[in-house]
PDB file of C-alpha atoms in Angstrom:
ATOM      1  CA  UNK A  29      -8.749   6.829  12.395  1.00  0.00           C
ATOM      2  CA  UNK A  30     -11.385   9.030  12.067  1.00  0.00           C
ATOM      3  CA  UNK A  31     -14.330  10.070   9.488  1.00  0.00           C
ATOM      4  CA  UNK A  32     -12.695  11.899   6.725  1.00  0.00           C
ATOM      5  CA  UNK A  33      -9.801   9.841   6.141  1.00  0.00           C
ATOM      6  CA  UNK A  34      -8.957   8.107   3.465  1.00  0.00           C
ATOM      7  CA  UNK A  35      -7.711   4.304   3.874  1.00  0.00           C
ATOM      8  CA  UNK A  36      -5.422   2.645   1.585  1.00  0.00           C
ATOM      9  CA  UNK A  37      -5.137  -1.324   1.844  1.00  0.00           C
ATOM     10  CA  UNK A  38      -2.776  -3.424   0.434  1.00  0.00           C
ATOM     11  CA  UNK A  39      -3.390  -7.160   0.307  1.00  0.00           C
ATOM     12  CA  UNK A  40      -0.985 -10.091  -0.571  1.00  0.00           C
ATOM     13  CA  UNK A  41      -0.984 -13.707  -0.650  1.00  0.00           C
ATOM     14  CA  UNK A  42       0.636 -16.669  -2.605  1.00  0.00           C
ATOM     15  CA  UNK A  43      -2.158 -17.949  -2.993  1.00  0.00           C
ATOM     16  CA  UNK A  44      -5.683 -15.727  -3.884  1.00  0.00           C
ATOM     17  CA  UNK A  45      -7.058 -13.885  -1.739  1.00  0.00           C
ATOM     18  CA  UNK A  46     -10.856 -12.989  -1.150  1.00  0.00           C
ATOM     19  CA  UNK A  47     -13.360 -10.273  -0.266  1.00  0.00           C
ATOM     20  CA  UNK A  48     -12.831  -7.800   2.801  1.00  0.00           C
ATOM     21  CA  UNK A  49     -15.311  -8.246   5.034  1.00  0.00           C
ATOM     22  CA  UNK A  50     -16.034  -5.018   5.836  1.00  0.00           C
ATOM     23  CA  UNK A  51     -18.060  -3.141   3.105  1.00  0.00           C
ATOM     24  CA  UNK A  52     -17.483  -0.239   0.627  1.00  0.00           C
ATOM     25  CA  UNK A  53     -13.560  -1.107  -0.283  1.00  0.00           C
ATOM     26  CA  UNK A  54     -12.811  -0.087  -3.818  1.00  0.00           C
ATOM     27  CA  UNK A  55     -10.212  -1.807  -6.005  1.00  0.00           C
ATOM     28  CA  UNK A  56      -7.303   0.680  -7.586  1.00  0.00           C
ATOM     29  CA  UNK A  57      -5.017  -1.827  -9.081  1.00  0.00           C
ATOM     30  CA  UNK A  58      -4.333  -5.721  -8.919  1.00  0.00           C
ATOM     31  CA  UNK A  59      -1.256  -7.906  -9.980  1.00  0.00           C
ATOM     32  CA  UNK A  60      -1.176 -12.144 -10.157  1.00  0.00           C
ATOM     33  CA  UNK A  61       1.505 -13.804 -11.247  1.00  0.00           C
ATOM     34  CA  UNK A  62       3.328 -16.163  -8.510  1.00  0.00           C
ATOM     35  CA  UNK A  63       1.657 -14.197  -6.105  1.00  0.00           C
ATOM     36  CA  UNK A  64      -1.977 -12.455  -5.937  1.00  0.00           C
ATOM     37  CA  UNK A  65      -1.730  -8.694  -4.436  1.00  0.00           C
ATOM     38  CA  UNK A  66      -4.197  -5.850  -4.692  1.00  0.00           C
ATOM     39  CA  UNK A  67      -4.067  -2.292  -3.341  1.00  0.00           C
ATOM     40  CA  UNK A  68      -8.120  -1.166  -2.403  1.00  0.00           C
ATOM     41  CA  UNK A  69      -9.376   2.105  -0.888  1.00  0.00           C
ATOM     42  CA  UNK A  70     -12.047   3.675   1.162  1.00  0.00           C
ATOM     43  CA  UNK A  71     -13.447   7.020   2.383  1.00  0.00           C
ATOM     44  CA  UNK A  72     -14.133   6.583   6.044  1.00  0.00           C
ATOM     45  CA  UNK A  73     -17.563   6.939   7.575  1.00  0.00           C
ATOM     46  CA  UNK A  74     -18.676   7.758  10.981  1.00  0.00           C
ATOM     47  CA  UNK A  75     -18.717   4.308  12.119  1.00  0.00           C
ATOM     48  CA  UNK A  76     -15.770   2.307  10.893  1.00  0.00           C
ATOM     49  CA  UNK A  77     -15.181  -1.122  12.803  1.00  0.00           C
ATOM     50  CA  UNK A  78     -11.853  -1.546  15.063  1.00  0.00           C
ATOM     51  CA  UNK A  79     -10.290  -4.346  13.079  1.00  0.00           C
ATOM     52  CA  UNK A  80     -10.750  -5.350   8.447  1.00  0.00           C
ATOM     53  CA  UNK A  81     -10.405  -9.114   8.091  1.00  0.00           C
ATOM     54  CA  UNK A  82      -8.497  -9.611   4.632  1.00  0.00           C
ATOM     55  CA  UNK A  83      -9.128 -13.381   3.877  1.00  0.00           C
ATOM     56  CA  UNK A  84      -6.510 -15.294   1.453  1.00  0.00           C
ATOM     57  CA  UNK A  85      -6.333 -18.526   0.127  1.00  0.00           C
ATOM     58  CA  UNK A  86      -2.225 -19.847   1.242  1.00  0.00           C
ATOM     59  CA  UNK A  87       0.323 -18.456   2.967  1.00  0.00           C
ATOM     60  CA  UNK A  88       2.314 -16.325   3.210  1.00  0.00           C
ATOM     61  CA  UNK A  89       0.405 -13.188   2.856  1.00  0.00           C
ATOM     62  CA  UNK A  90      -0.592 -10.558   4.281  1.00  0.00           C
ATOM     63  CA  UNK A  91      -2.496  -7.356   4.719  1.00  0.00           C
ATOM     64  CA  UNK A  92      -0.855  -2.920   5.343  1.00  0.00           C
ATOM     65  CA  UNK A  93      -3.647  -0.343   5.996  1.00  0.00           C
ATOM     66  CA  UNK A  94      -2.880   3.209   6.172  1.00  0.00           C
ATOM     67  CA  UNK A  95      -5.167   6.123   6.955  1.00  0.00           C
ATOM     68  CA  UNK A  96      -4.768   9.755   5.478  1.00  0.00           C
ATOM     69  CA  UNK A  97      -5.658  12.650   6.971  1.00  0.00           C
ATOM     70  CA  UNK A  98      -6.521  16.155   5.252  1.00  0.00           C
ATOM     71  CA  UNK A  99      -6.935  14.308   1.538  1.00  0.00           C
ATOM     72  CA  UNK A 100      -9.500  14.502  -1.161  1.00  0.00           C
ATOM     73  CA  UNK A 101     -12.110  11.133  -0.715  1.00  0.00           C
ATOM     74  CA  UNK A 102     -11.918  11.048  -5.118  1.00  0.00           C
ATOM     75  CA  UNK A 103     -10.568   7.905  -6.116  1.00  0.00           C
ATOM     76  CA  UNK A 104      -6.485   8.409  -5.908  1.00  0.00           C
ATOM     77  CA  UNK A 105      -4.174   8.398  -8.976  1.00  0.00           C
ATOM     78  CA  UNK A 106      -2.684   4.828  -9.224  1.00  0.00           C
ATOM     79  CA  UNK A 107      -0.518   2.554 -11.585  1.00  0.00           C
ATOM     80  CA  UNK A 108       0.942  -0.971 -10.608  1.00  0.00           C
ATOM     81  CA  UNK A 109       3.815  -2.946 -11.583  1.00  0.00           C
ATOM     82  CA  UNK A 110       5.578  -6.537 -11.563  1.00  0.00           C
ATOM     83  CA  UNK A 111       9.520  -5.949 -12.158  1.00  0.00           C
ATOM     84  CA  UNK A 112      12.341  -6.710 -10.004  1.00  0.00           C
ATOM     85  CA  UNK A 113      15.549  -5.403 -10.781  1.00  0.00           C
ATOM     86  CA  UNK A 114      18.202  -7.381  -8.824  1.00  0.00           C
ATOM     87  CA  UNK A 115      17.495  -8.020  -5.133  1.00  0.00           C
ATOM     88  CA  UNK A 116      14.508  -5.302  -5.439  1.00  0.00           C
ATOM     89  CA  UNK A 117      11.056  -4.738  -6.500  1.00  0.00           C
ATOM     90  CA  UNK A 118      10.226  -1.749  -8.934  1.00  0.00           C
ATOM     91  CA  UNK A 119       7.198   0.748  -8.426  1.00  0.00           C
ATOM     92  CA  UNK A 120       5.926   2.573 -11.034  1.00  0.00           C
ATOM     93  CA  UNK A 121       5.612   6.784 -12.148  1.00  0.00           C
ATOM     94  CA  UNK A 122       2.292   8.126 -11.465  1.00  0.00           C
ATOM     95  CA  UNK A 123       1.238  11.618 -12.626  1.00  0.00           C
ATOM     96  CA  UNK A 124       0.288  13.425  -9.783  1.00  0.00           C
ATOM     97  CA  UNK A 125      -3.218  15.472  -8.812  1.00  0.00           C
ATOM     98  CA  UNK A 126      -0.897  18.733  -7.656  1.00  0.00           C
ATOM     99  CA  UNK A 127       1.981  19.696  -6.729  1.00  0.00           C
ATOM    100  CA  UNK A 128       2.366  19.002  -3.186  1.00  0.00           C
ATOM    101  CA  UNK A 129       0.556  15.394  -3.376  1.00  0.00           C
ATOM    102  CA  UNK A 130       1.425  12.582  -1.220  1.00  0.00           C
ATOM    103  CA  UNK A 131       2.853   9.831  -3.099  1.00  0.00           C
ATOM    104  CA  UNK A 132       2.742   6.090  -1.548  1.00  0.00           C
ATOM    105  CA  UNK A 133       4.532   3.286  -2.723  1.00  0.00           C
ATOM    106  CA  UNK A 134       3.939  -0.610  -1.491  1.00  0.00           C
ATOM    107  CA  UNK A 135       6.380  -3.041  -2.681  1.00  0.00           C
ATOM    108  CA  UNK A 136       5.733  -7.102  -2.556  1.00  0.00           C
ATOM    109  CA  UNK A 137       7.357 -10.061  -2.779  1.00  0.00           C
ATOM    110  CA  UNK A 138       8.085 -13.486  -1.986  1.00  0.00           C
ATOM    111  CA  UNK A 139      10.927 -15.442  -1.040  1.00  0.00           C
ATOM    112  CA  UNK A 140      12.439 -12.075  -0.130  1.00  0.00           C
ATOM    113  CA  UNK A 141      13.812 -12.672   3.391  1.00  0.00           C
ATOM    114  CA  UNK A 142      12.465 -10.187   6.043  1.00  0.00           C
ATOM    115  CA  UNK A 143      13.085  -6.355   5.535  1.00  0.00           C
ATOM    116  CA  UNK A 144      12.557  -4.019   2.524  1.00  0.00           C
ATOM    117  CA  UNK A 145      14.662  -0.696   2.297  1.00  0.00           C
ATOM    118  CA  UNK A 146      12.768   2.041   1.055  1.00  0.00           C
ATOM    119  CA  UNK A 147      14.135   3.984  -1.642  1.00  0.00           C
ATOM    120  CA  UNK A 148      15.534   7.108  -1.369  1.00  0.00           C
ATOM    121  CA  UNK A 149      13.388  10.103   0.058  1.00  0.00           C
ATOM    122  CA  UNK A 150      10.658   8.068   1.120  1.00  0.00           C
ATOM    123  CA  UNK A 151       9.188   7.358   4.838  1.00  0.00           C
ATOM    124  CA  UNK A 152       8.466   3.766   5.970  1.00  0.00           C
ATOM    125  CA  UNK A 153       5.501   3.796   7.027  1.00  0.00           C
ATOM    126  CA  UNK A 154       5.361  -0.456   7.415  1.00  0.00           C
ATOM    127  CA  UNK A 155       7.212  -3.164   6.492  1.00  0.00           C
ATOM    128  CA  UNK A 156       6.022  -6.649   7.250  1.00  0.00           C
ATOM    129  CA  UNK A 157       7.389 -10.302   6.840  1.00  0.00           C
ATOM    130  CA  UNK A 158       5.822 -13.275   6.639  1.00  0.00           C
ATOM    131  CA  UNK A 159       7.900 -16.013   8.231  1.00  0.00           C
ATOM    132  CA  UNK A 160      10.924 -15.244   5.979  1.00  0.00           C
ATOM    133  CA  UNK A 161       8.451 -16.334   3.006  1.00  0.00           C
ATOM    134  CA  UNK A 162       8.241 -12.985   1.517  1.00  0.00           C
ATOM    135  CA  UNK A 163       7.043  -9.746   2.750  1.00  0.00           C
ATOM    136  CA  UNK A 164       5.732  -6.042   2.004  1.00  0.00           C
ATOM    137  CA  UNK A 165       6.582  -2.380   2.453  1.00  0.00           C
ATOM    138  CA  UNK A 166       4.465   0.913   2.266  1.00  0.00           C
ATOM    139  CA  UNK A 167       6.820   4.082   2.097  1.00  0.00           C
ATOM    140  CA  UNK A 168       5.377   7.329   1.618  1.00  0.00           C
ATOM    141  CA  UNK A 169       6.426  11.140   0.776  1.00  0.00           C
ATOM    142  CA  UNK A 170       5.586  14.646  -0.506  1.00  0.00           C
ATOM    143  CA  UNK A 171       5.610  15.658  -3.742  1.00  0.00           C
ATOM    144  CA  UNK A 172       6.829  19.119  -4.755  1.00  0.00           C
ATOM    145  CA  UNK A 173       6.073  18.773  -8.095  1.00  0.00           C
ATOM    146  CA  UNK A 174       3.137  17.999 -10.526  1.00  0.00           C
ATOM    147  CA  UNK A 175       5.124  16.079 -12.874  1.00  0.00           C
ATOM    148  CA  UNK A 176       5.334  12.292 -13.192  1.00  0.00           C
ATOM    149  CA  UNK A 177       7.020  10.704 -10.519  1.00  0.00           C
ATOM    150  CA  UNK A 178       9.376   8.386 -12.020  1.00  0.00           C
ATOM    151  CA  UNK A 179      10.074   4.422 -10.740  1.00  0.00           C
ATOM    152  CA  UNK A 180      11.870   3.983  -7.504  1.00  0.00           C
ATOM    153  CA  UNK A 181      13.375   0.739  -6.333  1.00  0.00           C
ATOM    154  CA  UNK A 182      12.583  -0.924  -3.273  1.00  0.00           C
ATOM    155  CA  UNK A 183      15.650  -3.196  -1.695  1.00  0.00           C
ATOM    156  CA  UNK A 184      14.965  -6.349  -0.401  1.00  0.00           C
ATOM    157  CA  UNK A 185      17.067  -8.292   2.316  1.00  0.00           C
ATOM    158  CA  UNK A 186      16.966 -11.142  -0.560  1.00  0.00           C
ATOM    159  CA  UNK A 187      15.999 -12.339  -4.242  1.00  0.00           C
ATOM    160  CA  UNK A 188      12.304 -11.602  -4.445  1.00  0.00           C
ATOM    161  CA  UNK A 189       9.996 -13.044  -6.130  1.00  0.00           C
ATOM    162  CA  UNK A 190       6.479 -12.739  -7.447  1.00  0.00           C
ATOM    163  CA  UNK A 191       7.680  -8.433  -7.275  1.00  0.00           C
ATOM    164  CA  UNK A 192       4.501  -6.405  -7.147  1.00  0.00           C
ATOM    165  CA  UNK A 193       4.694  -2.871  -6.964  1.00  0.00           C
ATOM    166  CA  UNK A 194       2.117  -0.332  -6.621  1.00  0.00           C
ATOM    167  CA  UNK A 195       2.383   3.899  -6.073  1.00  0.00           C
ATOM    168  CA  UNK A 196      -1.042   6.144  -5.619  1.00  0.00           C
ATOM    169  CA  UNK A 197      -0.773   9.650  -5.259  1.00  0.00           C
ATOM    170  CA  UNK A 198      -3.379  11.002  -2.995  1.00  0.00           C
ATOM    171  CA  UNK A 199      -4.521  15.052  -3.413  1.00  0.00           C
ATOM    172  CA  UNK A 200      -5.451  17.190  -0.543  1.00  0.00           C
ATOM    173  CA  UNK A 201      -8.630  18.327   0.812  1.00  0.00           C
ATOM    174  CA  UNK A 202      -9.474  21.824   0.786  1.00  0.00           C
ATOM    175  CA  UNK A 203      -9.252  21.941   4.442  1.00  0.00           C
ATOM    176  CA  UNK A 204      -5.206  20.901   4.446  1.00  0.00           C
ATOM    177  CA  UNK A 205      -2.543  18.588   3.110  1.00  0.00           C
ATOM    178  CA  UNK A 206      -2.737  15.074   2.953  1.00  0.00           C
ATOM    179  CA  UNK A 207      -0.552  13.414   5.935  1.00  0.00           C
ATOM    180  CA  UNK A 208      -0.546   9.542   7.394  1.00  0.00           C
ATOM    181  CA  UNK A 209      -1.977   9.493  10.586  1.00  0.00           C
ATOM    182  CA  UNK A 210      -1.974   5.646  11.232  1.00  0.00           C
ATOM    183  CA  UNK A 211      -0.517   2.589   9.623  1.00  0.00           C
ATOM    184  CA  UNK A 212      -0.706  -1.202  10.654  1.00  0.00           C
ATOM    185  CA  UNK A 213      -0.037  -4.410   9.283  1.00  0.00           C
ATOM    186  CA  UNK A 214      -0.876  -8.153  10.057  1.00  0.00           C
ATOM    187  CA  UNK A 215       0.590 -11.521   8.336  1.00  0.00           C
ATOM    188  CA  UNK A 216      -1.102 -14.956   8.079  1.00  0.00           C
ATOM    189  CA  UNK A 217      -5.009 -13.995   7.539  1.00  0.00           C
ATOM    190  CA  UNK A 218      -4.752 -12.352  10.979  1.00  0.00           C
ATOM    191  CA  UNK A 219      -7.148  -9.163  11.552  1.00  0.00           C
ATOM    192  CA  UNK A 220      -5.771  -5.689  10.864  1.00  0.00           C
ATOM    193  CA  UNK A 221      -6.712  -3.408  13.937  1.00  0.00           C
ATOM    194  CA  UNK A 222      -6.330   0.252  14.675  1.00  0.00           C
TER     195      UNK A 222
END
């Protein structure tokens, strides 16, 4: 991770969950609802610390970061969602910046065994479980159009519950296109670390 990028975090918890600890994280979108889940963002500076602490009230929960290289630091284009349909969770259609954005869904839920599949024509970029309590994913790819995106499905490995989905389509910088160059993931209020 480097200065430049842009950082995506998503944060989930059955219970609530509470500030990071690190500052200037921006809130996109946030669902509650038998779980708590938000996705936040920030444009990083010169002197970013190794590890974000995401602090949450219960488990399970959890926290995905993912840094972008070669995008636009303006806020991203976002929408979130709470639909399952069957065993998977639902993310919503953005409209897009361009026409060669990239687009990156994260899909939550609980009770939802251990793996998500992404939906067709995506990348997984993470996918963590929490004990077999319920999980996350964050799948990402390129757009080739400016239209809206449409909903995709996410597949769960069971009957989710509490489904949160999120998608943000993040523009490029004038100096290239938008590409991830690093994504982690922790469970169980431990500390996300490059």
């Amino acid at each position: 991770m480097s200065a430049g990028h842009l950082l995506l975090a998503l944060q989930w918890s059955a219970g609530t969950i509470g500030a990071v600890t690190s500052g200037g994280w921006a809130q996109l979108q946030a669902q509650s609802g038998g779980a708590t889940s938000r996705v936040t963002w920030l444009g990083a500076g010169g002197s970013e610390p190794g590890s974000y602490t995401f602090t949450q009230t219960a488990q399970p929960g959890g926290a995905i970061i993912i840094a972008v290289a070669g995008a636009s630091l303006a806020e991203p284009v976002s929408a979130s969602s709470s639909t399952a349909v069957g065993s998977a969770v639902s993310t919503p259609s953005v409209t897009p910046f361009g026409v060669d954005d990239l687009e990156v869904r994260f899909a939550v839920a609980l009770n939802s065994g251990q793996a998500f599949t992404p939906a067709a024509g995506f990348t997984e970029q993470a996918d963590v479980a929490d004990g077999g309590e319920g999980g996350a994913m964050c799948a990402t790819r390129v757009l080739s159009s400016g239209s809206a995106t449409g909903t995709h499905t996410f597949a769960t490995s069971g009957t989710p519950s509490a489904p949160h989905g999120y998608t943000i389509a993040i523009t490029e910088a004038p100096s290239g296109r938008p590409r991830i160059v690093v994504a982690t993931f922790a469970a169980r209020n431990r500390a996300a670390s490059w």
